[in-house]
PDB file of N, CA and C in Angstrom:
ATOM      1  N   MET N 166     -17.129  -7.656  -0.391  1.00 97.00           N
ATOM      2  CA  MET N 166     -16.338  -6.466   0.207  1.00 97.00           C
ATOM      3  C   MET N 166     -14.866  -6.802  -0.064  1.00 97.00           C
ATOM      4  N   TYR N 167     -14.367  -5.724  -0.545  1.00 98.00           N
ATOM      5  CA  TYR N 167     -12.826  -5.972  -1.139  1.00 98.00           C
ATOM      6  C   TYR N 167     -11.872  -4.715  -0.386  1.00 98.00           C
ATOM      7  N   LEU N 168     -10.882  -5.190   0.472  1.00 98.00           N
ATOM      8  CA  LEU N 168     -10.258  -4.162   1.262  1.00 98.00           C
ATOM      9  C   LEU N 168      -9.093  -4.049   0.230  1.00 98.00           C
ATOM     10  N   VAL N 169      -8.595  -2.770   0.080  1.00 98.00           N
ATOM     11  CA  VAL N 169      -7.385  -2.303  -0.695  1.00 98.00           C
ATOM     12  C   VAL N 169      -6.297  -1.264   0.345  1.00 98.00           C
ATOM     13  N   THR N 170      -5.116  -2.181   0.528  1.00 96.00           N
ATOM     14  CA  THR N 170      -4.436  -1.344   1.183  1.00 96.00           C
ATOM     15  C   THR N 170      -3.643  -0.147  -0.071  1.00 96.00           C
ATOM     16  N   GLY N 171      -3.111   0.521   0.609  1.00 92.00           N
ATOM     17  CA  GLY N 171      -2.119   1.614  -0.120  1.00 92.00           C
ATOM     18  C   GLY N 171      -3.332   2.070  -1.080  1.00 92.00           C
ATOM     19  N   ALA N 172      -4.627   2.689  -0.603  1.00 95.00           N
ATOM     20  CA  ALA N 172      -5.632   2.836  -1.436  1.00 95.00           C
ATOM     21  C   ALA N 172      -5.219   4.372  -1.804  1.00 95.00           C
ATOM     22  N   THR N 173      -4.505   5.246  -1.350  1.00 94.00           N
ATOM     23  CA  THR N 173      -4.099   6.594  -1.532  1.00 94.00           C
ATOM     24  C   THR N 173      -2.981   7.006  -2.431  1.00 94.00           C
ATOM     25  N   GLY N 174      -2.367   5.591  -2.917  1.00 92.00           N
ATOM     26  CA  GLY N 174      -1.087   5.528  -3.672  1.00 92.00           C
ATOM     27  C   GLY N 174      -1.993   5.268  -5.027  1.00 92.00           C
ATOM     28  N   LYS N 175      -0.863   5.506  -6.002  1.00 91.00           N
ATOM     29  CA  LYS N 175      -1.191   5.232  -7.436  1.00 91.00           C
ATOM     30  C   LYS N 175      -2.102   3.843  -7.633  1.00 91.00           C
ATOM     31  N   THR N 176      -1.242   2.679  -7.498  1.00 92.00           N
ATOM     32  CA  THR N 176      -1.903   1.340  -7.842  1.00 92.00           C
ATOM     33  C   THR N 176      -3.449   1.219  -7.109  1.00 92.00           C
ATOM     34  N   GLY N 177      -3.206   1.511  -5.679  1.00 94.00           N
ATOM     35  CA  GLY N 177      -4.237   1.220  -4.809  1.00 94.00           C
ATOM     36  C   GLY N 177      -5.534   2.313  -5.220  1.00 94.00           C
ATOM     37  N   GLY N 178      -4.895   3.180  -5.402  1.00 94.00           N
ATOM     38  CA  GLY N 178      -6.289   4.420  -6.026  1.00 94.00           C
ATOM     39  C   GLY N 178      -6.802   4.310  -7.237  1.00 94.00           C
ATOM     40  N   GLN N 179      -6.405   3.536  -8.073  1.00 95.00           N
ATOM     41  CA  GLN N 179      -6.830   3.269  -9.389  1.00 95.00           C
ATOM     42  C   GLN N 179      -7.533   2.050  -9.218  1.00 95.00           C
ATOM     43  N   THR N 180      -7.139   0.716  -8.194  1.00 96.00           N
ATOM     44  CA  THR N 180      -7.984  -0.165  -8.044  1.00 96.00           C
ATOM     45  C   THR N 180      -9.451  -0.047  -7.339  1.00 96.00           C
ATOM     46  N   VAL N 181      -9.291   0.717  -6.574  1.00 97.00           N
ATOM     47  CA  VAL N 181     -10.605   1.512  -5.856  1.00 97.00           C
ATOM     48  C   VAL N 181     -11.702   1.868  -6.873  1.00 97.00           C
ATOM     49  N   LYS N 182     -10.652   2.912  -7.638  1.00 96.00           N
ATOM     50  CA  LYS N 182     -11.878   3.539  -8.846  1.00 96.00           C
ATOM     51  C   LYS N 182     -12.331   2.387  -9.623  1.00 96.00           C
ATOM     52  N   HIS N 183     -11.805   1.822 -10.226  1.00 97.00           N
ATOM     53  CA  HIS N 183     -11.930   0.630 -11.035  1.00 97.00           C
ATOM     54  C   HIS N 183     -12.899  -0.288 -10.338  1.00 97.00           C
ATOM     55  N   LEU N 184     -12.874  -0.891  -9.085  1.00 97.00           N
ATOM     56  CA  LEU N 184     -13.924  -1.822  -8.388  1.00 97.00           C
ATOM     57  C   LEU N 184     -15.082  -1.166  -7.988  1.00 97.00           C
ATOM     58  N   LEU N 185     -15.062   0.519  -7.796  1.00 97.00           N
ATOM     59  CA  LEU N 185     -16.202   0.858  -7.344  1.00 97.00           C
ATOM     60  C   LEU N 185     -17.043   1.305  -8.787  1.00 97.00           C
ATOM     61  N   ALA N 186     -16.593   1.304  -9.820  1.00 97.00           N
ATOM     62  CA  ALA N 186     -17.125   1.398 -11.230  1.00 97.00           C
ATOM     63  C   ALA N 186     -17.715   0.497 -11.721  1.00 97.00           C
ATOM     64  N   LYS N 187     -17.280  -1.028 -11.270  1.00 97.00           N
ATOM     65  CA  LYS N 187     -17.850  -2.163 -11.408  1.00 97.00           C
ATOM     66  C   LYS N 187     -18.942  -2.659 -10.433  1.00 97.00           C
ATOM     67  N   GLY N 188     -19.142  -1.672  -9.845  1.00 97.00           N
ATOM     68  CA  GLY N 188     -20.236  -1.797  -8.498  1.00 97.00           C
ATOM     69  C   GLY N 188     -19.884  -2.795  -7.234  1.00 97.00           C
ATOM     70  N   ALA N 189     -18.569  -2.937  -7.039  1.00 98.00           N
ATOM     71  CA  ALA N 189     -18.136  -3.670  -5.962  1.00 98.00           C
ATOM     72  C   ALA N 189     -17.978  -2.838  -4.752  1.00 98.00           C
ATOM     73  N   PRO N 190     -18.539  -3.598  -3.691  1.00 98.00           N
ATOM     74  CA  PRO N 190     -17.956  -2.341  -2.439  1.00 98.00           C
ATOM     75  C   PRO N 190     -16.580  -2.596  -1.977  1.00 98.00           C
ATOM     76  N   VAL N 191     -16.090  -1.671  -1.693  1.00 98.00           N
ATOM     77  CA  VAL N 191     -14.818  -1.210  -1.562  1.00 98.00           C
ATOM     78  C   VAL N 191     -14.418  -0.948  -0.090  1.00 98.00           C
ATOM     79  N   ARG N 192     -13.635  -1.392   0.593  1.00 98.00           N
ATOM     80  CA  ARG N 192     -12.919  -0.491   2.059  1.00 98.00           C
ATOM     81  C   ARG N 192     -11.757  -0.599   1.518  1.00 98.00           C
ATOM     82  N   ALA N 193     -11.279   1.246   1.940  1.00 98.00           N
ATOM     83  CA  ALA N 193     -10.197   1.418   1.528  1.00 98.00           C
ATOM     84  C   ALA N 193      -9.052   1.550   2.973  1.00 98.00           C
ATOM     85  N   PHE N 194      -8.002   0.910   3.117  1.00 97.00           N
ATOM     86  CA  PHE N 194      -7.235   0.900   4.302  1.00 97.00           C
ATOM     87  C   PHE N 194      -6.122   2.025   4.075  1.00 97.00           C
ATOM     88  N   VAL N 195      -6.537   2.757   4.682  1.00 96.00           N
ATOM     89  CA  VAL N 195      -5.621   4.363   4.779  1.00 96.00           C
ATOM     90  C   VAL N 195      -5.246   4.770   6.181  1.00 96.00           C
ATOM     91  N   ARG N 196      -3.784   5.667   6.024  1.00 94.00           N
ATOM     92  CA  ARG N 196      -3.602   6.264   7.333  1.00 94.00           C
ATOM     93  C   ARG N 196      -4.277   7.936   7.459  1.00 94.00           C
ATOM     94  N   ASN N 197      -4.443   8.451   6.388  1.00 95.00           N
ATOM     95  CA  ASN N 197      -4.970   9.814   6.378  1.00 95.00           C
ATOM     96  C   ASN N 197      -6.020  10.076   5.555  1.00 95.00           C
ATOM     97  N   GLU N 198      -7.189  10.053   6.803  1.00 95.00           N
ATOM     98  CA  GLU N 198      -8.534  10.287   6.455  1.00 95.00           C
ATOM     99  C   GLU N 198      -8.987  11.528   5.093  1.00 95.00           C
ATOM    100  N   GLU N 199      -8.089  12.549   5.478  1.00 96.00           N
ATOM    101  CA  GLU N 199      -8.566  13.520   4.775  1.00 96.00           C
ATOM    102  C   GLU N 199      -7.804  13.454   3.625  1.00 96.00           C
ATOM    103  N   LYS N 200      -6.606  13.074   3.044  1.00 96.00           N
ATOM    104  CA  LYS N 200      -6.271  12.269   1.812  1.00 96.00           C
ATOM    105  C   LYS N 200      -7.199  11.395   1.093  1.00 96.00           C
ATOM    106  N   ALA N 201      -7.541  10.795   1.765  1.00 96.00           N
ATOM    107  CA  ALA N 201      -8.790   9.629   1.298  1.00 96.00           C
ATOM    108  C   ALA N 201     -10.281  10.258   0.885  1.00 96.00           C
ATOM    109  N   ALA N 202     -10.497  11.300   1.344  1.00 97.00           N
ATOM    110  CA  ALA N 202     -11.634  11.985   1.245  1.00 97.00           C
ATOM    111  C   ALA N 202     -12.371  11.465  -0.242  1.00 97.00           C
ATOM    112  N   PRO N 203     -11.514  11.831  -1.106  1.00 96.00           N
ATOM    113  CA  PRO N 203     -12.104  11.592  -2.476  1.00 96.00           C
ATOM    114  C   PRO N 203     -12.492  10.074  -2.705  1.00 96.00           C
ATOM    115  N   LEU N 204     -11.670   9.112  -2.175  1.00 96.00           N
ATOM    116  CA  LEU N 204     -12.027   7.665  -2.200  1.00 96.00           C
ATOM    117  C   LEU N 204     -13.674   7.360  -1.329  1.00 96.00           C
ATOM    118  N   LYS N 205     -13.773   8.281  -0.521  1.00 97.00           N
ATOM    119  CA  LYS N 205     -14.910   8.401   0.119  1.00 97.00           C
ATOM    120  C   LYS N 205     -16.178   8.879  -0.681  1.00 97.00           C
ATOM    121  N   GLU N 206     -15.785   9.781  -1.077  1.00 96.00           N
ATOM    122  CA  GLU N 206     -16.678  10.572  -2.063  1.00 96.00           C
ATOM    123  C   GLU N 206     -17.345   9.660  -3.272  1.00 96.00           C
ATOM    124  N   GLN N 207     -16.230   9.040  -3.746  1.00 96.00           N
ATOM    125  CA  GLN N 207     -16.588   7.764  -4.858  1.00 96.00           C
ATOM    126  C   GLN N 207     -17.332   6.678  -4.446  1.00 96.00           C
ATOM    127  N   GLY N 208     -17.523   6.345  -2.986  1.00 97.00           N
ATOM    128  CA  GLY N 208     -18.280   5.365  -2.581  1.00 97.00           C
ATOM    129  C   GLY N 208     -17.703   4.545  -1.645  1.00 97.00           C
ATOM    130  N   ALA N 209     -16.316   4.650  -1.467  1.00 98.00           N
ATOM    131  CA  ALA N 209     -15.319   3.517  -0.708  1.00 98.00           C
ATOM    132  C   ALA N 209     -15.822   3.863   0.606  1.00 98.00           C
ATOM    133  N   GLU N 210     -15.982   2.528   1.462  1.00 98.00           N
ATOM    134  CA  GLU N 210     -15.752   2.761   2.770  1.00 98.00           C
ATOM    135  C   GLU N 210     -14.543   2.811   3.324  1.00 98.00           C
ATOM    136  N   LEU N 211     -14.122   3.783   4.357  1.00 98.00           N
ATOM    137  CA  LEU N 211     -12.341   3.947   4.971  1.00 98.00           C
ATOM    138  C   LEU N 211     -12.532   3.150   6.273  1.00 98.00           C
ATOM    139  N   ALA N 212     -11.309   2.597   5.946  1.00 98.00           N
ATOM    140  CA  ALA N 212     -10.703   1.916   7.330  1.00 98.00           C
ATOM    141  C   ALA N 212      -9.527   2.667   7.554  1.00 98.00           C
ATOM    142  N   VAL N 213      -9.373   3.637   8.722  1.00 97.00           N
ATOM    143  CA  VAL N 213      -8.544   4.114   8.797  1.00 97.00           C
ATOM    144  C   VAL N 213      -7.479   3.742  10.083  1.00 97.00           C
ATOM    145  N   GLY N 214      -6.357   3.385   9.881  1.00 96.00           N
ATOM    146  CA  GLY N 214      -5.256   2.728  10.442  1.00 96.00           C
ATOM    147  C   GLY N 214      -3.932   2.930  10.000  1.00 96.00           C
ATOM    148  N   ASP N 215      -2.857   2.135  10.709  1.00 93.00           N
ATOM    149  CA  ASP N 215      -1.552   2.088  10.319  1.00 93.00           C
ATOM    150  C   ASP N 215      -1.374   0.754  10.087  1.00 93.00           C
ATOM    151  N   ILE N 216      -0.808   0.200   8.877  1.00 92.00           N
ATOM    152  CA  ILE N 216      -0.558  -1.303   8.703  1.00 92.00           C
ATOM    153  C   ILE N 216       0.391  -1.883   9.599  1.00 92.00           C
ATOM    154  N   GLY N 217       0.632  -1.124  10.452  1.00 91.00           N
ATOM    155  CA  GLY N 217       1.672  -1.963  11.366  1.00 91.00           C
ATOM    156  C   GLY N 217       0.993  -2.030  12.778  1.00 91.00           C
ATOM    157  N   ASP N 218      -0.378  -1.540  12.612  1.00 95.00           N
ATOM    158  CA  ASP N 218      -1.290  -1.987  14.005  1.00 95.00           C
ATOM    159  C   ASP N 218      -2.130  -2.955  13.697  1.00 95.00           C
ATOM    160  N   THR N 219      -1.969  -4.390  14.128  1.00 94.00           N
ATOM    161  CA  THR N 219      -2.634  -5.621  13.937  1.00 94.00           C
ATOM    162  C   THR N 219      -4.145  -5.637  14.246  1.00 94.00           C
ATOM    163  N   ALA N 220      -4.216  -4.682  15.196  1.00 96.00           N
ATOM    164  CA  ALA N 220      -5.921  -4.761  15.607  1.00 96.00           C
ATOM    165  C   ALA N 220      -6.686  -3.753  14.538  1.00 96.00           C
ATOM    166  N   ALA N 221      -5.749  -2.964  14.004  1.00 97.00           N
ATOM    167  CA  ALA N 221      -6.406  -1.920  12.621  1.00 97.00           C
ATOM    168  C   ALA N 221      -6.591  -2.939  11.767  1.00 97.00           C
ATOM    169  N   VAL N 222      -5.612  -3.623  11.144  1.00 97.00           N
ATOM    170  CA  VAL N 222      -5.732  -4.398  10.100  1.00 97.00           C
ATOM    171  C   VAL N 222      -6.618  -5.545  10.000  1.00 97.00           C
ATOM    172  N   ALA N 223      -6.931  -6.379  11.619  1.00 96.00           N
ATOM    173  CA  ALA N 223      -7.770  -7.205  11.887  1.00 96.00           C
ATOM    174  C   ALA N 223      -9.306  -6.595  11.570  1.00 96.00           C
ATOM    175  N   LYS N 224      -9.536  -5.695  12.204  1.00 97.00           N
ATOM    176  CA  LYS N 224     -10.709  -4.946  12.016  1.00 97.00           C
ATOM    177  C   LYS N 224     -11.022  -4.396  10.775  1.00 97.00           C
ATOM    178  N   ALA N 225     -10.185  -3.988   9.686  1.00 97.00           N
ATOM    179  CA  ALA N 225     -10.349  -3.601   8.250  1.00 97.00           C
ATOM    180  C   ALA N 225     -10.721  -4.952   7.654  1.00 97.00           C
ATOM    181  N   MET N 226     -10.416  -5.906   8.224  1.00 96.00           N
ATOM    182  CA  MET N 226     -10.466  -7.237   7.490  1.00 96.00           C
ATOM    183  C   MET N 226     -11.886  -7.834   7.552  1.00 96.00           C
ATOM    184  N   ASP N 227     -12.550  -7.363   8.738  1.00 96.00           N
ATOM    185  CA  ASP N 227     -14.024  -7.643   8.914  1.00 96.00           C
ATOM    186  C   ASP N 227     -14.964  -7.914   7.842  1.00 96.00           C
ATOM    187  N   GLY N 228     -15.669  -9.158   7.380  1.00 96.00           N
ATOM    188  CA  GLY N 228     -16.427  -8.928   6.364  1.00 96.00           C
ATOM    189  C   GLY N 228     -15.796  -9.181   4.779  1.00 96.00           C
ATOM    190  N   VAL N 229     -14.566  -9.110   4.737  1.00 97.00           N
ATOM    191  CA  VAL N 229     -13.864  -8.959   3.497  1.00 97.00           C
ATOM    192  C   VAL N 229     -13.332 -10.400   2.855  1.00 97.00           C
ATOM    193  N   GLU N 230     -13.928 -10.009   1.386  1.00 97.00           N
ATOM    194  CA  GLU N 230     -13.770 -11.306   0.700  1.00 97.00           C
ATOM    195  C   GLU N 230     -12.533 -11.573  -0.187  1.00 97.00           C
ATOM    196  N   GLY N 231     -12.066 -10.359  -0.392  1.00 97.00           N
ATOM    197  CA  GLY N 231     -10.909 -10.113  -1.388  1.00 97.00           C
ATOM    198  C   GLY N 231     -10.173  -8.606  -0.874  1.00 97.00           C
ATOM    199  N   VAL N 232      -8.562  -9.151  -1.009  1.00 97.00           N
ATOM    200  CA  VAL N 232      -7.944  -7.918  -0.513  1.00 97.00           C
ATOM    201  C   VAL N 232      -6.733  -7.722  -1.806  1.00 97.00           C
ATOM    202  N   LEU N 233      -6.434  -6.587  -1.703  1.00 97.00           N
ATOM    203  CA  LEU N 233      -5.361  -6.076  -2.756  1.00 97.00           C
ATOM    204  C   LEU N 233      -4.197  -5.342  -1.616  1.00 97.00           C
ATOM    205  N   LEU N 234      -3.140  -6.350  -1.806  1.00 96.00           N
ATOM    206  CA  LEU N 234      -2.080  -6.185  -0.728  1.00 96.00           C
ATOM    207  C   LEU N 234      -0.479  -5.289  -1.482  1.00 96.00           C
ATOM    208  N   THR N 235      -0.666  -3.949  -1.179  1.00 92.00           N
ATOM    209  CA  THR N 235       0.017  -3.248  -1.943  1.00 92.00           C
ATOM    210  C   THR N 235       0.697  -2.250  -0.656  1.00 92.00           C
ATOM    211  N   LEU N 236       2.073  -2.113  -0.619  1.00 86.00           N
ATOM    212  CA  LEU N 236       2.693  -1.630   0.591  1.00 86.00           C
ATOM    213  C   LEU N 236       3.962  -0.622  -0.308  1.00 86.00           C
ATOM    214  N   PRO N 237       4.208   0.663   0.441  1.00 80.00           N
ATOM    215  CA  PRO N 237       5.223   1.311   0.104  1.00 80.00           C
ATOM    216  C   PRO N 237       6.823   0.225   0.365  1.00 80.00           C
ATOM    217  N   ASN N 238       7.920   0.391  -0.182  1.00 78.00           N
ATOM    218  CA  ASN N 238       9.025  -0.286   0.235  1.00 78.00           C
ATOM    219  C   ASN N 238       9.445   0.430   1.463  1.00 78.00           C
ATOM    220  N   GLY N 239       9.983  -0.332   2.490  1.00 76.00           N
ATOM    221  CA  GLY N 239      10.594   0.221   3.491  1.00 76.00           C
ATOM    222  C   GLY N 239      11.034  -0.968   4.277  1.00 76.00           C
ATOM    223  N   PRO N 240      11.947  -0.627   5.383  1.00 78.00           N
ATOM    224  CA  PRO N 240      12.406  -1.671   6.223  1.00 78.00           C
ATOM    225  C   PRO N 240      11.337  -2.587   6.886  1.00 78.00           C
ATOM    226  N   ASN N 241      10.340  -2.146   7.041  1.00 83.00           N
ATOM    227  CA  ASN N 241       9.260  -2.796   7.858  1.00 83.00           C
ATOM    228  C   ASN N 241       8.290  -3.778   7.034  1.00 83.00           C
ATOM    229  N   GLN N 242       8.337  -3.369   5.695  1.00 82.00           N
ATOM    230  CA  GLN N 242       7.635  -3.970   4.422  1.00 82.00           C
ATOM    231  C   GLN N 242       7.444  -5.492   4.917  1.00 82.00           C
ATOM    232  N   LEU N 243       8.209  -6.604   4.888  1.00 83.00           N
ATOM    233  CA  LEU N 243       8.457  -8.065   4.968  1.00 83.00           C
ATOM    234  C   LEU N 243       7.461  -8.247   6.384  1.00 83.00           C
ATOM    235  N   ASP N 244       7.602  -7.639   7.380  1.00 88.00           N
ATOM    236  CA  ASP N 244       6.768  -7.892   8.740  1.00 88.00           C
ATOM    237  C   ASP N 244       5.378  -7.388   8.647  1.00 88.00           C
ATOM    238  N   TRP N 245       4.897  -6.416   7.747  1.00 89.00           N
ATOM    239  CA  TRP N 245       3.716  -5.606   7.565  1.00 89.00           C
ATOM    240  C   TRP N 245       3.075  -6.563   6.720  1.00 89.00           C
ATOM    241  N   GLU N 246       3.613  -6.938   5.769  1.00 90.00           N
ATOM    242  CA  GLU N 246       3.025  -7.929   4.655  1.00 90.00           C
ATOM    243  C   GLU N 246       2.538  -9.002   5.319  1.00 90.00           C
ATOM    244  N   LEU N 247       3.661  -9.594   6.186  1.00 90.00           N
ATOM    245  CA  LEU N 247       3.122 -11.068   6.665  1.00 90.00           C
ATOM    246  C   LEU N 247       2.267 -11.045   7.792  1.00 90.00           C
ATOM    247  N   ALA N 248       2.136  -9.853   8.517  1.00 92.00           N
ATOM    248  CA  ALA N 248       1.023  -9.818   9.341  1.00 92.00           C
ATOM    249  C   ALA N 248      -0.551  -9.418   8.740  1.00 92.00           C
ATOM    250  N   VAL N 249      -0.477  -8.827   7.774  1.00 94.00           N
ATOM    251  CA  VAL N 249      -1.697  -8.459   6.789  1.00 94.00           C
ATOM    252  C   VAL N 249      -2.090 -10.021   6.119  1.00 94.00           C
ATOM    253  N   LEU N 250      -1.235 -10.863   5.643  1.00 94.00           N
ATOM    254  CA  LEU N 250      -1.438 -12.025   5.248  1.00 94.00           C
ATOM    255  C   LEU N 250      -1.892 -13.163   6.408  1.00 94.00           C
ATOM    256  N   LYS N 251      -1.492 -12.973   7.939  1.00 95.00           N
ATOM    257  CA  LYS N 251      -2.072 -13.763   8.861  1.00 95.00           C
ATOM    258  C   LYS N 251      -3.115 -13.287   9.011  1.00 95.00           C
ATOM    259  N   GLU N 252      -3.609 -11.926   9.175  1.00 96.00           N
ATOM    260  CA  GLU N 252      -5.096 -11.450   9.722  1.00 96.00           C
ATOM    261  C   GLU N 252      -5.943 -11.894   8.385  1.00 96.00           C
ATOM    262  N   ALA N 253      -5.325 -11.789   7.161  1.00 97.00           N
ATOM    263  CA  ALA N 253      -6.485 -12.185   6.013  1.00 97.00           C
ATOM    264  C   ALA N 253      -7.150 -13.802   6.092  1.00 97.00           C
ATOM    265  N   GLU N 254      -5.790 -14.450   6.584  1.00 96.00           N
ATOM    266  CA  GLU N 254      -6.009 -16.006   6.881  1.00 96.00           C
ATOM    267  C   GLU N 254      -7.331 -15.898   8.086  1.00 96.00           C
ATOM    268  N   LYS N 255      -6.751 -15.192   9.045  1.00 96.00           N
ATOM    269  CA  LYS N 255      -7.860 -15.611  10.046  1.00 96.00           C
ATOM    270  C   LYS N 255      -9.206 -15.027   9.857  1.00 96.00           C
ATOM    271  N   ALA N 256      -9.374 -14.161   9.034  1.00 96.00           N
ATOM    272  CA  ALA N 256     -10.480 -13.519   8.756  1.00 96.00           C
ATOM    273  C   ALA N 256     -11.626 -14.097   7.563  1.00 96.00           C
ATOM    274  N   GLY N 257     -10.838 -15.477   7.303  1.00 97.00           N
ATOM    275  CA  GLY N 257     -11.333 -16.347   6.190  1.00 97.00           C
ATOM    276  C   GLY N 257     -11.292 -15.571   4.825  1.00 97.00           C
ATOM    277  N   VAL N 258     -10.245 -14.638   4.274  1.00 97.00           N
ATOM    278  CA  VAL N 258     -10.278 -14.001   3.258  1.00 97.00           C
ATOM    279  C   VAL N 258     -10.326 -14.863   2.045  1.00 97.00           C
ATOM    280  N   LYS N 259     -10.953 -14.776   1.052  1.00 97.00           N
ATOM    281  CA  LYS N 259     -11.126 -15.919  -0.045  1.00 97.00           C
ATOM    282  C   LYS N 259      -9.925 -15.795  -1.137  1.00 97.00           C
ATOM    283  N   HIS N 260      -9.793 -14.437  -1.330  1.00 97.00           N
ATOM    284  CA  HIS N 260      -9.024 -13.995  -2.426  1.00 97.00           C
ATOM    285  C   HIS N 260      -7.807 -13.014  -1.936  1.00 97.00           C
ATOM    286  N   LEU N 261      -6.669 -13.054  -2.183  1.00 96.00           N
ATOM    287  CA  LEU N 261      -5.558 -12.069  -1.830  1.00 96.00           C
ATOM    288  C   LEU N 261      -4.856 -11.903  -3.031  1.00 96.00           C
ATOM    289  N   VAL N 262      -4.809 -10.640  -3.553  1.00 95.00           N
ATOM    290  CA  VAL N 262      -3.577 -10.506  -4.398  1.00 95.00           C
ATOM    291  C   VAL N 262      -2.428  -9.774  -3.885  1.00 95.00           C
ATOM    292  N   TYR N 263      -1.224  -9.956  -4.001  1.00 92.00           N
ATOM    293  CA  TYR N 263       0.108  -9.371  -3.507  1.00 92.00           C
ATOM    294  C   TYR N 263       0.593  -8.911  -4.576  1.00 92.00           C
ATOM    295  N   MET N 264       0.974  -7.234  -4.659  1.00 89.00           N
ATOM    296  CA  MET N 264       1.630  -6.960  -5.732  1.00 89.00           C
ATOM    297  C   MET N 264       3.235  -6.524  -4.843  1.00 89.00           C
ATOM    298  N   SER N 265       4.216  -6.906  -5.018  1.00 76.00           N
ATOM    299  CA  SER N 265       5.388  -6.695  -4.565  1.00 76.00           C
ATOM    300  C   SER N 265       6.295  -5.712  -5.682  1.00 76.00           C
ATOM    301  N   SER N 266       7.583  -6.045  -5.675  1.00 67.00           N
ATOM    302  CA  SER N 266       8.282  -5.051  -6.572  1.00 67.00           C
ATOM    303  C   SER N 266       9.630  -5.308  -7.012  1.00 67.00           C
ATOM    304  N   THR N 267      10.275  -5.077  -8.088  1.00 60.00           N
ATOM    305  CA  THR N 267      11.364  -5.682  -8.013  1.00 60.00           C
ATOM    306  C   THR N 267      12.599  -5.583  -7.050  1.00 60.00           C
ATOM    307  N   GLU N 268      12.289  -4.308  -6.275  1.00 61.00           N
ATOM    308  CA  GLU N 268      13.361  -4.005  -5.430  1.00 61.00           C
ATOM    309  C   GLU N 268      13.334  -5.035  -4.205  1.00 61.00           C
ATOM    310  N   SER N 269      12.165  -5.937  -4.116  1.00 59.00           N
ATOM    311  CA  SER N 269      12.091  -6.740  -2.964  1.00 59.00           C
ATOM    312  C   SER N 269      13.079  -8.012  -3.405  1.00 59.00           C
ATOM    313  N   ASN N 270      13.772  -8.159  -4.581  1.00 60.00           N
ATOM    314  CA  ASN N 270      14.477  -9.265  -4.671  1.00 60.00           C
ATOM    315  C   ASN N 270      16.154  -9.258  -4.225  1.00 60.00           C
ATOM    316  N   PRO N 271      16.714 -10.052  -3.634  1.00 63.00           N
ATOM    317  CA  PRO N 271      17.942  -9.806  -2.650  1.00 63.00           C
ATOM    318  C   PRO N 271      19.013  -9.661  -3.954  1.00 63.00           C
ATOM    319  N   ASP N 272      18.812 -10.134  -5.178  1.00 67.00           N
ATOM    320  CA  ASP N 272      19.932  -9.731  -6.017  1.00 67.00           C
ATOM    321  C   ASP N 272      19.676  -8.523  -6.926  1.00 67.00           C
ATOM    322  N   ASN N 273      18.646  -7.613  -6.632  1.00 63.00           N
ATOM    323  CA  ASN N 273      18.462  -6.437  -7.173  1.00 63.00           C
ATOM    324  C   ASN N 273      19.288  -5.543  -6.671  1.00 63.00           C
ATOM    325  N   PRO N 274      20.049  -4.811  -7.416  1.00 64.00           N
ATOM    326  CA  PRO N 274      20.997  -3.482  -6.855  1.00 64.00           C
ATOM    327  C   PRO N 274      20.160  -2.425  -6.612  1.00 64.00           C
ATOM    328  N   ARG N 275      19.299  -2.458  -6.860  1.00 62.00           N
ATOM    329  CA  ARG N 275      18.128  -1.379  -6.116  1.00 62.00           C
ATOM    330  C   ARG N 275      17.455  -1.946  -5.024  1.00 62.00           C
ATOM    331  N   ARG N 276      17.905  -2.192  -3.742  1.00 58.00           N
ATOM    332  CA  ARG N 276      17.351  -3.100  -2.613  1.00 58.00           C
ATOM    333  C   ARG N 276      16.241  -1.867  -1.714  1.00 58.00           C
ATOM    334  N   ILE N 277      15.841  -2.704  -1.142  1.00 57.00           N
ATOM    335  CA  ILE N 277      14.573  -1.797  -0.417  1.00 57.00           C
ATOM    336  C   ILE N 277      15.619  -1.029   0.222  1.00 57.00           C
ATOM    337  N   PRO N 278      15.119   0.256   0.959  1.00 56.00           N
ATOM    338  CA  PRO N 278      15.812   1.100   1.814  1.00 56.00           C
ATOM    339  C   PRO N 278      15.542   0.328   2.963  1.00 56.00           C
ATOM    340  N   GLN N 279      16.985   0.419   3.877  1.00 52.00           N
ATOM    341  CA  GLN N 279      16.901  -0.265   5.196  1.00 52.00           C
ATOM    342  C   GLN N 279      17.012   1.150   6.457  1.00 52.00           C
TER     343      GLN N 279
END
C-alpha cells in the first residue's frame, strides 16, 4: 500500500493515477472527501483528515509500505513534514519520497509565506 499526501493536488493526483494504472494499492490522504471522489472512483482508498492531526496521519500510515510526502507551502509546513516523517518511522514505512520546493531554501528570494 502506498500513501500519497496532497492527493488532490497536481503532483499527488498524478502520482495516484499512475500508481493505480500500475495496479498498486493506493491510499490518498485528503482533507476534502468530495473533492477526492474521482480518486476513489479510480480505485484509491481515501484517508480523510488534516495533515496537522497526528492521529489522522498515524491512522493513514497503517499497513503502508511507501509514502509520497508533498505538501503545499505554508508557515506550518516544516512541522507537518516532520510529524509525517515521525509517524512513517513509527509505522515501519520502508520507502518515503519527500518532495519539497525551491521556496524552502532560506536563500531563495521567494520564501515560503509566513
